[in-house]
Amino acid sequence: MPFDQPQLNSLGLPKAPADTRVVVAMSGGVDSSVVAAQLAEEGYDVVGVTLQLYDHGAALAKKGACCAGRDIHDARRVAETMGFPHYVLDYENTFRESVIDEFADAYLGGATPVPCIRCNERVKFRDLLETAKDLDADCMATGHYIQRKIGANGPELHKAADPVRDQSYFLFSTTGEQLDYLRFPLGHLADKAATRALAAKYGLPVADKPDSQDICFVPNGDYAAVIEKLRPGAGEPGAIVDMEGRELARHEGVIHYTIGQRRGLGIGGLSEPLYVVKLDPESRQVVVGPKSELATRLVPLREINWLGEEPLESRAEWHIGVKVRSTRPPREAILRPKPGGLAEVELLTPEEGVSPGQACVFYDLDGTRVFGGGWIWRGY
């Protein structure tokens, strides 16, 4: 008679909840608070961890961002309400070196970075994940809206059930090894209302707390002011020129512009609207042109994270869906691996506003699976 297989708990581990330690990454918002409360109620050995990512003294008066001083306080209150330990870890130096410095340098280089992806990749899913292992945790849970499903070859990354809340674009660089250890208990929920209903059920003090909107270290979305503070002199003036190089206006720094921008150019009296189509930091030029110049078909990628069973290089072409902006739905494309860990995506329908520094995320055209992605760059 074969031995009975150990029963898996709700986190997919062969242990009783009371014998399963889970580190929950708590930002102080409603999502991660619900995850921690739910797991505590189910009887897991929950340890809440909140990261202090920057000087929260300066951030106390700032609304709409995660990981500020009030958010640390809110996470602690949730832990007290549910009766599990909570720790605050000082990650200021790590965050600055791994996220903020690159953000500033990318903007200075004319790119449009996505620091939230780097934070997940380099801080939460690398450094904090290792801390969770040091705490003898069996897994780490977060409040991200994405799903981890077990496939024929192990854990797979899938879009969230709610397309409005899906955060797969921001988690494309999650590796297979990290996916073994991570859990995303909210990914299957129908909508944010379901999360808030759970927060109310558990009596959490953050049940009605507004969602964070801004990048946590960029008050009021003023990227240029932050970059000027980090890199004094970054806002050097220059020319706004047309496609032929004719000067149309002056600007106060390339850092104030992004690819696809139409407003705030200070150019009037033209027969058709102009858009930012190129940023040239070396010549300090902002190049503008008609909307048709924004259309892109070929997208060069580097730093590829591939989550398919077969090696990426095992095929010359992969027919997939891709997102080149977080707010756009996946579009049909062909992914071609290139030597040196690079790749190129051919969009079957050209996209507007594709910018270096953004992510290009790979999806199953016929399902919800996420196959990873890469970072858009200018190519050679």
mmCIF file of C-alpha atoms in Angstrom:
data_model
loop_
_atom_site.group_PDB
_atom_site.id
_atom_site.type_symbol
_atom_site.label_atom_id
_atom_site.label_comp_id
_atom_site.label_asym_id
_atom_site.label_seq_id
_atom_site.Cartn_x
_atom_site.Cartn_y
_atom_site.Cartn_z
ATOM 1 C CA MET A 1 0.000 0.000 0.000
ATOM 2 C CA PRO A 2 1.581 3.329 -1.059
ATOM 3 C CA PHE A 3 2.252 5.999 1.500
ATOM 4 C CA ASP A 4 -0.292 8.806 1.583
ATOM 5 C CA GLN A 5 0.953 11.975 -0.022
ATOM 6 C CA PRO A 6 1.145 14.889 2.455
ATOM 7 C CA GLN A 7 -1.771 17.257 2.009
ATOM 8 C CA LEU A 8 -0.863 20.663 0.597
ATOM 9 C CA ASN A 9 -1.943 23.780 2.427
ATOM 10 C CA SER A 10 -3.475 26.827 0.673
ATOM 11 C CA LEU A 11 0.025 28.055 -0.245
ATOM 12 C CA GLY A 12 0.852 24.762 -1.936
ATOM 13 C CA LEU A 13 3.232 23.548 0.764
ATOM 14 C CA PRO A 14 3.084 20.087 2.408
ATOM 15 C CA LYS A 15 2.798 21.418 5.960
ATOM 16 C CA ALA A 16 0.114 22.522 8.357
ATOM 17 C CA PRO A 17 -0.412 26.317 8.261
ATOM 18 C CA ALA A 18 0.811 26.648 11.860
ATOM 19 C CA ASP A 19 4.104 25.038 10.821
ATOM 20 C CA THR A 20 4.472 27.255 7.736
ATOM 21 C CA ARG A 21 6.262 30.573 8.158
ATOM 22 C CA VAL A 22 5.343 33.247 5.627
ATOM 23 C CA VAL A 23 7.069 36.601 5.303
ATOM 24 C CA VAL A 24 4.579 39.143 3.944
ATOM 25 C CA ALA A 25 5.998 42.227 2.241
ATOM 26 C CA MET A 26 3.802 44.971 3.708
ATOM 27 C CA SER A 27 3.712 48.409 2.088
ATOM 28 C CA GLY A 28 1.072 49.728 4.463
ATOM 29 C CA GLY A 29 -1.595 49.702 1.754
ATOM 30 C CA VAL A 30 -4.791 47.693 1.687
ATOM 31 C CA ASP A 31 -3.532 44.968 -0.689
ATOM 32 C CA SER A 32 -0.572 43.648 1.289
ATOM 33 C CA SER A 33 -2.464 44.222 4.547
ATOM 34 C CA VAL A 34 -5.256 41.910 3.352
ATOM 35 C CA VAL A 35 -2.705 39.261 2.370
ATOM 36 C CA ALA A 36 -1.120 39.351 5.824
ATOM 37 C CA ALA A 37 -4.489 39.322 7.613
ATOM 38 C CA GLN A 38 -5.873 36.488 5.511
ATOM 39 C CA LEU A 39 -2.833 34.282 6.076
ATOM 40 C CA ALA A 40 -2.832 35.070 9.796
ATOM 41 C CA GLU A 41 -6.510 34.135 10.031
ATOM 42 C CA GLU A 42 -5.792 30.856 8.237
ATOM 43 C CA GLY A 43 -3.300 30.045 10.983
ATOM 44 C CA TYR A 44 0.015 30.630 9.219
ATOM 45 C CA ASP A 45 3.104 31.807 11.080
ATOM 46 C CA VAL A 46 3.073 35.289 9.557
ATOM 47 C CA VAL A 47 5.955 37.748 9.790
ATOM 48 C CA GLY A 48 5.240 41.204 8.370
ATOM 49 C CA VAL A 49 8.149 43.172 6.900
ATOM 50 C CA THR A 50 8.000 46.777 5.722
ATOM 51 C CA LEU A 51 10.881 48.434 3.892
ATOM 52 C CA GLN A 52 11.953 51.969 4.651
ATOM 53 C CA LEU A 53 13.106 52.968 1.193
ATOM 54 C CA TYR A 54 13.918 56.637 1.651
ATOM 55 C CA ASP A 55 13.879 59.349 4.332
ATOM 56 C CA HIS A 56 10.380 58.874 5.640
ATOM 57 C CA GLY A 57 10.714 62.018 7.757
ATOM 58 C CA ALA A 58 10.618 64.035 4.558
ATOM 59 C CA ALA A 59 7.843 61.843 3.212
ATOM 60 C CA LEU A 60 5.423 62.141 6.118
ATOM 61 C CA ALA A 61 3.551 64.983 4.453
ATOM 62 C CA LYS A 62 3.362 63.219 1.089
ATOM 63 C CA LYS A 63 0.175 61.510 -0.002
ATOM 64 C CA GLY A 64 -0.343 58.919 -2.711
ATOM 65 C CA ALA A 65 2.903 56.977 -2.409
ATOM 66 C CA CYS A 66 3.887 53.697 -0.809
ATOM 67 C CA CYS A 67 6.511 53.066 1.861
ATOM 68 C CA ALA A 68 6.338 56.563 3.366
ATOM 69 C CA GLY A 69 6.302 57.153 7.125
ATOM 70 C CA ARG A 70 2.529 56.922 7.547
ATOM 71 C CA ASP A 71 2.527 53.667 5.593
ATOM 72 C CA ILE A 72 5.031 52.106 7.983
ATOM 73 C CA HIS A 73 2.720 53.161 10.813
ATOM 74 C CA ASP A 74 -0.311 51.658 9.025
ATOM 75 C CA ALA A 75 1.469 48.335 8.432
ATOM 76 C CA ARG A 76 2.372 48.173 12.115
ATOM 77 C CA ARG A 77 -1.266 48.799 13.098
ATOM 78 C CA VAL A 78 -2.437 45.958 10.864
ATOM 79 C CA ALA A 79 0.095 43.612 12.463
ATOM 80 C CA GLU A 80 -1.112 44.633 15.925
ATOM 81 C CA THR A 81 -4.738 44.112 14.892
ATOM 82 C CA MET A 82 -4.065 40.595 13.606
ATOM 83 C CA GLY A 83 -1.495 39.649 16.246
ATOM 84 C CA PHE A 84 1.643 38.837 14.243
ATOM 85 C CA PRO A 85 5.186 40.289 14.481
ATOM 86 C CA HIS A 86 6.154 43.197 12.234
ATOM 87 C CA TYR A 87 9.606 44.526 11.367
ATOM 88 C CA VAL A 88 10.813 47.631 9.554
ATOM 89 C CA LEU A 89 14.036 47.205 7.583
ATOM 90 C CA ASP A 90 16.202 50.132 6.515
ATOM 91 C CA TYR A 91 16.755 49.686 2.786
ATOM 92 C CA GLU A 92 17.515 53.330 1.982
ATOM 93 C CA ASN A 93 21.030 52.725 0.629
ATOM 94 C CA THR A 94 19.966 49.653 -1.333
ATOM 95 C CA PHE A 95 16.999 51.494 -2.830
ATOM 96 C CA ARG A 96 19.073 54.485 -3.840
ATOM 97 C CA GLU A 97 21.821 52.391 -5.429
ATOM 98 C CA SER A 98 19.506 49.879 -7.125
ATOM 99 C CA VAL A 99 16.601 52.083 -8.196
ATOM 100 C CA ILE A 100 16.866 55.852 -7.732
ATOM 101 C CA ASP A 101 20.339 56.374 -9.239
ATOM 102 C CA GLU A 102 19.464 54.380 -12.339
ATOM 103 C CA PHE A 103 16.176 56.260 -12.655
ATOM 104 C CA ALA A 104 18.004 59.601 -12.708
ATOM 105 C CA ASP A 105 20.704 58.409 -15.100
ATOM 106 C CA ALA A 106 18.122 56.894 -17.463
ATOM 107 C CA TYR A 107 16.249 60.174 -17.722
ATOM 108 C CA LEU A 108 19.513 62.022 -18.308
ATOM 109 C CA GLY A 109 20.168 59.557 -21.127
ATOM 110 C CA GLY A 110 16.861 60.367 -22.802
ATOM 111 C CA ALA A 111 15.096 57.170 -21.701
ATOM 112 C CA THR A 112 11.778 56.779 -19.873
ATOM 113 C CA PRO A 113 12.498 54.395 -16.979
ATOM 114 C CA VAL A 114 10.054 52.288 -14.948
ATOM 115 C CA PRO A 115 11.516 52.312 -11.410
ATOM 116 C CA CYS A 116 8.712 50.169 -9.960
ATOM 117 C CA ILE A 117 9.964 47.207 -12.031
ATOM 118 C CA ARG A 118 13.526 47.698 -10.795
ATOM 119 C CA CYS A 119 12.267 47.928 -7.212
ATOM 120 C CA ASN A 120 10.438 44.607 -7.530
ATOM 121 C CA GLU A 121 13.402 43.018 -9.283
ATOM 122 C CA ARG A 122 16.306 44.307 -7.226
ATOM 123 C CA VAL A 123 14.860 45.145 -3.818
ATOM 124 C CA LYS A 124 11.706 43.171 -3.056
ATOM 125 C CA PHE A 125 12.326 39.966 -5.028
ATOM 126 C CA ARG A 126 16.086 39.881 -4.523
ATOM 127 C CA ASP A 127 17.185 41.434 -1.239
ATOM 128 C CA LEU A 128 13.950 41.095 0.735
ATOM 129 C CA LEU A 129 13.451 37.577 -0.572
ATOM 130 C CA GLU A 130 16.872 36.596 0.756
ATOM 131 C CA THR A 131 15.981 38.195 4.094
ATOM 132 C CA ALA A 132 12.823 36.057 4.175
ATOM 133 C CA LYS A 133 14.954 32.958 3.701
ATOM 134 C CA ASP A 134 17.255 34.130 6.498
ATOM 135 C CA LEU A 135 14.162 34.273 8.705
ATOM 136 C CA ASP A 136 13.531 30.591 7.877
ATOM 137 C CA ALA A 137 10.340 31.445 6.002
ATOM 138 C CA ASP A 138 8.888 28.760 3.748
ATOM 139 C CA CYS A 139 7.738 31.390 1.250
ATOM 140 C CA MET A 140 7.197 35.117 0.773
ATOM 141 C CA ALA A 141 3.793 36.613 -0.061
ATOM 142 C CA THR A 142 2.999 40.011 -1.583
ATOM 143 C CA GLY A 143 -0.120 41.978 -2.440
ATOM 144 C CA HIS A 144 0.603 42.118 -6.175
ATOM 145 C CA TYR A 145 -2.206 41.401 -8.613
ATOM 146 C CA ILE A 146 -0.728 38.533 -10.576
ATOM 147 C CA GLN A 147 -1.204 34.776 -10.463
ATOM 148 C CA ARG A 148 1.200 31.933 -9.810
ATOM 149 C CA LYS A 149 -0.117 28.683 -11.249
ATOM 150 C CA ILE A 150 1.396 25.221 -11.230
ATOM 151 C CA GLY A 151 1.909 23.888 -14.735
ATOM 152 C CA ALA A 152 3.296 20.628 -16.077
ATOM 153 C CA ASN A 153 6.863 21.878 -15.495
ATOM 154 C CA GLY A 154 6.407 23.811 -12.268
ATOM 155 C CA PRO A 155 5.241 27.301 -11.281
ATOM 156 C CA GLU A 156 4.102 29.641 -14.052
ATOM 157 C CA LEU A 157 3.384 33.376 -14.046
ATOM 158 C CA HIS A 158 -0.108 34.397 -15.196
ATOM 159 C CA LYS A 159 -2.034 37.637 -15.518
ATOM 160 C CA ALA A 160 -4.381 38.577 -12.679
ATOM 161 C CA ALA A 161 -8.035 37.626 -12.977
ATOM 162 C CA ASP A 162 -8.945 41.331 -12.964
ATOM 163 C CA PRO A 163 -7.473 42.953 -16.113
ATOM 164 C CA VAL A 164 -7.843 46.416 -14.572
ATOM 165 C CA ARG A 165 -5.610 45.509 -11.616
ATOM 166 C CA ASP A 166 -3.193 43.182 -13.449
ATOM 167 C CA GLN A 167 0.428 44.006 -12.562
ATOM 168 C CA SER A 168 2.191 41.496 -14.798
ATOM 169 C CA TYR A 169 3.903 44.285 -16.758
ATOM 170 C CA PHE A 170 5.699 45.372 -13.571
ATOM 171 C CA LEU A 171 6.701 41.827 -12.596
ATOM 172 C CA PHE A 172 8.037 40.488 -15.907
ATOM 173 C CA SER A 173 11.584 40.130 -14.561
ATOM 174 C CA THR A 174 10.541 37.651 -11.848
ATOM 175 C CA THR A 175 12.717 34.574 -12.380
ATOM 176 C CA GLY A 176 11.679 30.943 -12.213
ATOM 177 C CA GLU A 177 13.691 30.484 -9.026
ATOM 178 C CA GLN A 178 11.960 33.449 -7.383
ATOM 179 C CA LEU A 179 8.585 32.153 -8.542
ATOM 180 C CA ASP A 180 9.222 28.919 -6.629
ATOM 181 C CA TYR A 181 9.347 30.932 -3.414
ATOM 182 C CA LEU A 182 6.787 33.697 -4.041
ATOM 183 C CA ARG A 183 3.022 33.663 -3.479
ATOM 184 C CA PHE A 184 0.408 36.151 -4.725
ATOM 185 C CA PRO A 185 -2.831 35.504 -2.819
ATOM 186 C CA LEU A 186 -4.827 38.340 -4.444
ATOM 187 C CA GLY A 187 -4.268 37.448 -8.093
ATOM 188 C CA HIS A 188 -7.480 35.437 -8.427
ATOM 189 C CA LEU A 189 -9.830 38.116 -7.020
ATOM 190 C CA ALA A 190 -12.418 39.574 -9.358
ATOM 191 C CA ASP A 191 -11.745 43.234 -8.566
ATOM 192 C CA LYS A 192 -10.432 45.711 -5.989
ATOM 193 C CA ALA A 193 -13.844 45.825 -4.314
ATOM 194 C CA ALA A 194 -13.302 42.189 -3.293
ATOM 195 C CA THR A 195 -10.002 43.165 -1.634
ATOM 196 C CA ARG A 196 -11.586 46.013 0.279
ATOM 197 C CA ALA A 197 -14.432 43.724 1.369
ATOM 198 C CA LEU A 198 -11.845 41.374 2.888
ATOM 199 C CA ALA A 199 -10.147 44.303 4.634
ATOM 200 C CA ALA A 200 -13.480 45.281 6.163
ATOM 201 C CA LYS A 201 -14.149 41.662 7.152
ATOM 202 C CA TYR A 202 -10.858 41.524 9.069
ATOM 203 C CA GLY A 203 -11.496 44.943 10.636
ATOM 204 C CA LEU A 204 -8.299 46.420 9.201
ATOM 205 C CA PRO A 205 -7.614 50.109 9.841
ATOM 206 C CA VAL A 206 -6.582 50.539 6.179
ATOM 207 C CA ALA A 207 -9.814 49.164 4.670
ATOM 208 C CA ASP A 208 -10.721 52.536 3.100
ATOM 209 C CA LYS A 209 -7.186 53.794 2.476
ATOM 210 C CA PRO A 210 -6.762 55.213 -1.062
ATOM 211 C CA ASP A 211 -4.487 53.416 -3.513
ATOM 212 C CA SER A 212 -0.998 54.790 -4.082
ATOM 213 C CA GLN A 213 -0.709 56.685 -7.359
ATOM 214 C CA ASP A 214 2.767 58.151 -7.681
ATOM 215 C CA ILE A 215 6.197 56.613 -7.847
ATOM 216 C CA CYS A 216 7.059 56.623 -4.157
ATOM 217 C CA PHE A 217 10.063 58.958 -4.370
ATOM 218 C CA VAL A 218 8.565 61.354 -6.961
ATOM 219 C CA PRO A 219 6.219 63.828 -5.217
ATOM 220 C CA ASN A 220 3.266 64.897 -7.380
ATOM 221 C CA GLY A 221 4.745 63.226 -10.451
ATOM 222 C CA ASP A 222 7.388 65.956 -10.877
ATOM 223 C CA TYR A 223 10.177 63.792 -12.291
ATOM 224 C CA ALA A 224 12.296 66.741 -13.415
ATOM 225 C CA ALA A 225 12.465 68.261 -9.916
ATOM 226 C CA VAL A 226 13.675 64.959 -8.446
ATOM 227 C CA ILE A 227 16.309 64.508 -11.147
ATOM 228 C CA GLU A 228 17.533 68.087 -10.711
ATOM 229 C CA LYS A 229 17.962 67.387 -6.995
ATOM 230 C CA LEU A 230 19.804 64.116 -7.631
ATOM 231 C CA ARG A 231 21.877 65.405 -10.546
ATOM 232 C CA PRO A 232 22.390 69.184 -10.202
ATOM 233 C CA GLY A 233 22.693 70.887 -13.580
ATOM 234 C CA ALA A 234 20.693 68.186 -15.333
ATOM 235 C CA GLY A 235 18.211 70.697 -16.724
ATOM 236 C CA GLU A 236 20.563 72.290 -19.249
ATOM 237 C CA PRO A 237 18.685 74.275 -21.915
ATOM 238 C CA GLY A 238 18.711 73.382 -25.580
ATOM 239 C CA ALA A 239 16.748 73.471 -28.810
ATOM 240 C CA ILE A 240 13.463 71.928 -29.876
ATOM 241 C CA VAL A 241 13.992 71.014 -33.532
ATOM 242 C CA ASP A 242 11.924 69.480 -36.325
ATOM 243 C CA MET A 243 12.812 66.346 -38.288
ATOM 244 C CA GLU A 244 15.132 68.375 -40.543
ATOM 245 C CA GLY A 245 16.967 69.914 -37.595
ATOM 246 C CA ARG A 246 15.394 73.375 -37.823
ATOM 247 C CA GLU A 247 15.061 75.075 -34.449
ATOM 248 C CA LEU A 248 11.435 75.753 -33.521
ATOM 249 C CA ALA A 249 11.768 76.708 -29.863
ATOM 250 C CA ARG A 250 13.996 76.458 -26.785
ATOM 251 C CA HIS A 251 13.644 74.150 -23.782
ATOM 252 C CA GLU A 252 14.938 74.089 -20.201
ATOM 253 C CA GLY A 253 16.255 70.522 -20.201
ATOM 254 C CA VAL A 254 15.689 67.227 -22.019
ATOM 255 C CA ILE A 255 14.608 65.715 -18.680
ATOM 256 C CA HIS A 256 11.290 67.593 -18.967
ATOM 257 C CA TYR A 257 10.208 65.583 -22.029
ATOM 258 C CA THR A 258 9.166 62.037 -22.927
ATOM 259 C CA ILE A 259 8.625 60.261 -26.223
ATOM 260 C CA GLY A 260 5.088 60.847 -27.493
ATOM 261 C CA GLN A 261 4.576 64.073 -25.531
ATOM 262 C CA ARG A 262 2.392 66.651 -27.248
ATOM 263 C CA ARG A 263 1.577 69.282 -24.627
ATOM 264 C CA GLY A 264 3.964 71.817 -23.175
ATOM 265 C CA LEU A 265 6.206 72.169 -26.228
ATOM 266 C CA GLY A 266 5.625 75.910 -26.578
ATOM 267 C CA ILE A 267 5.175 75.679 -30.332
ATOM 268 C CA GLY A 268 2.065 77.257 -31.821
ATOM 269 C CA GLY A 269 0.645 78.333 -35.145
ATOM 270 C CA LEU A 270 1.262 75.044 -36.949
ATOM 271 C CA SER A 271 -1.118 73.268 -39.315
ATOM 272 C CA GLU A 272 -0.760 69.915 -37.514
ATOM 273 C CA PRO A 273 0.173 68.978 -33.943
ATOM 274 C CA LEU A 274 3.750 67.973 -33.198
ATOM 275 C CA TYR A 275 4.937 65.256 -30.822
ATOM 276 C CA VAL A 276 8.267 64.455 -29.209
ATOM 277 C CA VAL A 277 9.698 61.696 -31.409
ATOM 278 C CA LYS A 278 13.307 61.611 -30.193
ATOM 279 C CA LEU A 279 15.434 62.852 -27.307
ATOM 280 C CA ASP A 280 19.132 63.535 -27.899
ATOM 281 C CA PRO A 281 20.809 64.277 -24.551
ATOM 282 C CA GLU A 282 24.285 64.725 -26.061
ATOM 283 C CA SER A 283 23.198 67.591 -28.327
ATOM 284 C CA ARG A 284 20.500 68.630 -25.797
ATOM 285 C CA GLN A 285 17.928 68.480 -28.598
ATOM 286 C CA VAL A 286 14.264 67.565 -28.364
ATOM 287 C CA VAL A 287 13.187 66.368 -31.807
ATOM 288 C CA VAL A 288 9.523 66.822 -32.731
ATOM 289 C CA GLY A 289 7.504 65.567 -35.671
ATOM 290 C CA PRO A 290 4.054 64.466 -36.838
ATOM 291 C CA LYS A 291 2.247 61.629 -35.075
ATOM 292 C CA SER A 292 3.146 59.240 -37.916
ATOM 293 C CA GLU A 293 6.807 59.458 -36.849
ATOM 294 C CA LEU A 294 5.939 57.823 -33.526
ATOM 295 C CA ALA A 295 4.930 54.537 -35.139
ATOM 296 C CA THR A 296 7.419 51.753 -34.361
ATOM 297 C CA ARG A 297 7.507 48.222 -35.740
ATOM 298 C CA LEU A 298 10.910 46.860 -34.623
ATOM 299 C CA VAL A 299 11.771 46.997 -30.914
ATOM 300 C CA PRO A 300 15.314 46.057 -29.744
ATOM 301 C CA LEU A 301 15.485 44.387 -26.306
ATOM 302 C CA ARG A 302 18.156 43.493 -23.754
ATOM 303 C CA GLU A 303 18.233 42.004 -20.245
ATOM 304 C CA ILE A 304 15.788 39.312 -21.308
ATOM 305 C CA ASN A 305 13.978 37.271 -18.669
ATOM 306 C CA TRP A 306 12.474 34.192 -20.341
ATOM 307 C CA LEU A 307 9.959 32.012 -18.496
ATOM 308 C CA GLY A 308 9.193 29.422 -21.173
ATOM 309 C CA GLU A 309 9.991 25.706 -20.816
ATOM 310 C CA GLU A 310 12.154 25.626 -23.944
ATOM 311 C CA PRO A 311 15.227 27.890 -24.094
ATOM 312 C CA LEU A 312 14.575 31.173 -25.869
ATOM 313 C CA GLU A 313 17.346 30.396 -28.367
ATOM 314 C CA SER A 314 15.794 27.042 -29.285
ATOM 315 C CA ARG A 315 13.660 28.757 -31.930
ATOM 316 C CA ALA A 316 14.430 31.436 -34.467
ATOM 317 C CA GLU A 317 10.998 33.000 -33.915
ATOM 318 C CA TRP A 318 8.306 32.993 -31.239
ATOM 319 C CA HIS A 319 4.777 34.152 -32.038
ATOM 320 C CA ILE A 320 3.573 35.876 -28.882
ATOM 321 C CA GLY A 321 1.677 38.865 -27.548
ATOM 322 C CA VAL A 322 3.634 41.827 -26.171
ATOM 323 C CA LYS A 323 2.946 44.914 -24.101
ATOM 324 C CA VAL A 324 5.223 47.913 -24.695
ATOM 325 C CA ARG A 325 3.322 50.111 -22.209
ATOM 326 C CA SER A 326 1.660 49.028 -18.980
ATOM 327 C CA THR A 327 -1.677 50.570 -19.970
ATOM 328 C CA ARG A 328 -1.937 48.908 -23.376
ATOM 329 C CA PRO A 329 -3.297 45.422 -24.083
ATOM 330 C CA PRO A 330 -0.932 42.773 -25.498
ATOM 331 C CA ARG A 331 -0.500 43.015 -29.276
ATOM 332 C CA GLU A 332 0.515 40.248 -31.654
ATOM 333 C CA ALA A 333 4.240 40.155 -32.356
ATOM 334 C CA ILE A 334 7.197 38.017 -33.389
ATOM 335 C CA LEU A 335 10.065 37.617 -30.918
ATOM 336 C CA ARG A 336 13.481 36.842 -32.393
ATOM 337 C CA PRO A 337 16.444 35.940 -30.160
ATOM 338 C CA LYS A 338 19.736 37.642 -31.030
ATOM 339 C CA PRO A 339 23.337 36.808 -30.042
ATOM 340 C CA GLY A 340 24.667 38.108 -26.757
ATOM 341 C CA GLY A 341 21.446 37.726 -24.794
ATOM 342 C CA LEU A 342 19.609 40.293 -26.908
ATOM 343 C CA ALA A 343 16.332 40.014 -28.800
ATOM 344 C CA GLU A 344 14.186 41.902 -31.265
ATOM 345 C CA VAL A 345 10.410 42.150 -31.346
ATOM 346 C CA GLU A 346 8.544 42.801 -34.584
ATOM 347 C CA LEU A 347 5.122 44.303 -33.924
ATOM 348 C CA LEU A 348 2.599 43.119 -36.500
ATOM 349 C CA THR A 349 0.742 46.392 -35.952
ATOM 350 C CA PRO A 350 3.051 49.373 -35.355
ATOM 351 C CA GLU A 351 2.787 51.031 -31.924
ATOM 352 C CA GLU A 352 3.170 54.718 -31.119
ATOM 353 C CA GLY A 353 5.354 56.104 -28.356
ATOM 354 C CA VAL A 354 7.673 53.118 -27.861
ATOM 355 C CA SER A 355 10.467 54.496 -25.698
ATOM 356 C CA PRO A 356 13.886 53.265 -24.532
ATOM 357 C CA GLY A 357 13.785 52.518 -20.830
ATOM 358 C CA GLN A 358 10.315 50.975 -20.956
ATOM 359 C CA ALA A 359 9.651 47.251 -20.669
ATOM 360 C CA CYS A 360 8.394 44.904 -23.377
ATOM 361 C CA VAL A 361 6.517 42.034 -21.736
ATOM 362 C CA PHE A 362 5.744 38.681 -23.388
ATOM 363 C CA TYR A 363 2.332 36.965 -23.192
ATOM 364 C CA ASP A 364 0.627 33.835 -24.454
ATOM 365 C CA LEU A 365 -1.653 34.953 -27.272
ATOM 366 C CA ASP A 366 -4.273 32.351 -26.381
ATOM 367 C CA GLY A 367 -4.195 32.455 -22.592
ATOM 368 C CA THR A 368 -3.100 34.286 -19.474
ATOM 369 C CA ARG A 369 0.481 33.111 -19.163
ATOM 370 C CA VAL A 370 3.361 35.583 -18.899
ATOM 371 C CA PHE A 371 6.588 34.493 -20.596
ATOM 372 C CA GLY A 372 8.823 37.216 -19.170
ATOM 373 C CA GLY A 373 10.098 40.182 -21.150
ATOM 374 C CA GLY A 374 12.983 42.540 -21.726
ATOM 375 C CA TRP A 375 14.030 46.181 -21.583
ATOM 376 C CA ILE A 376 13.623 48.409 -24.630
ATOM 377 C CA TRP A 377 16.796 50.164 -25.729
ATOM 378 C CA ARG A 378 18.024 52.023 -28.790
ATOM 379 C CA GLY A 379 20.021 49.144 -30.232
ATOM 380 C CA TYR A 380 23.340 49.679 -31.896
#
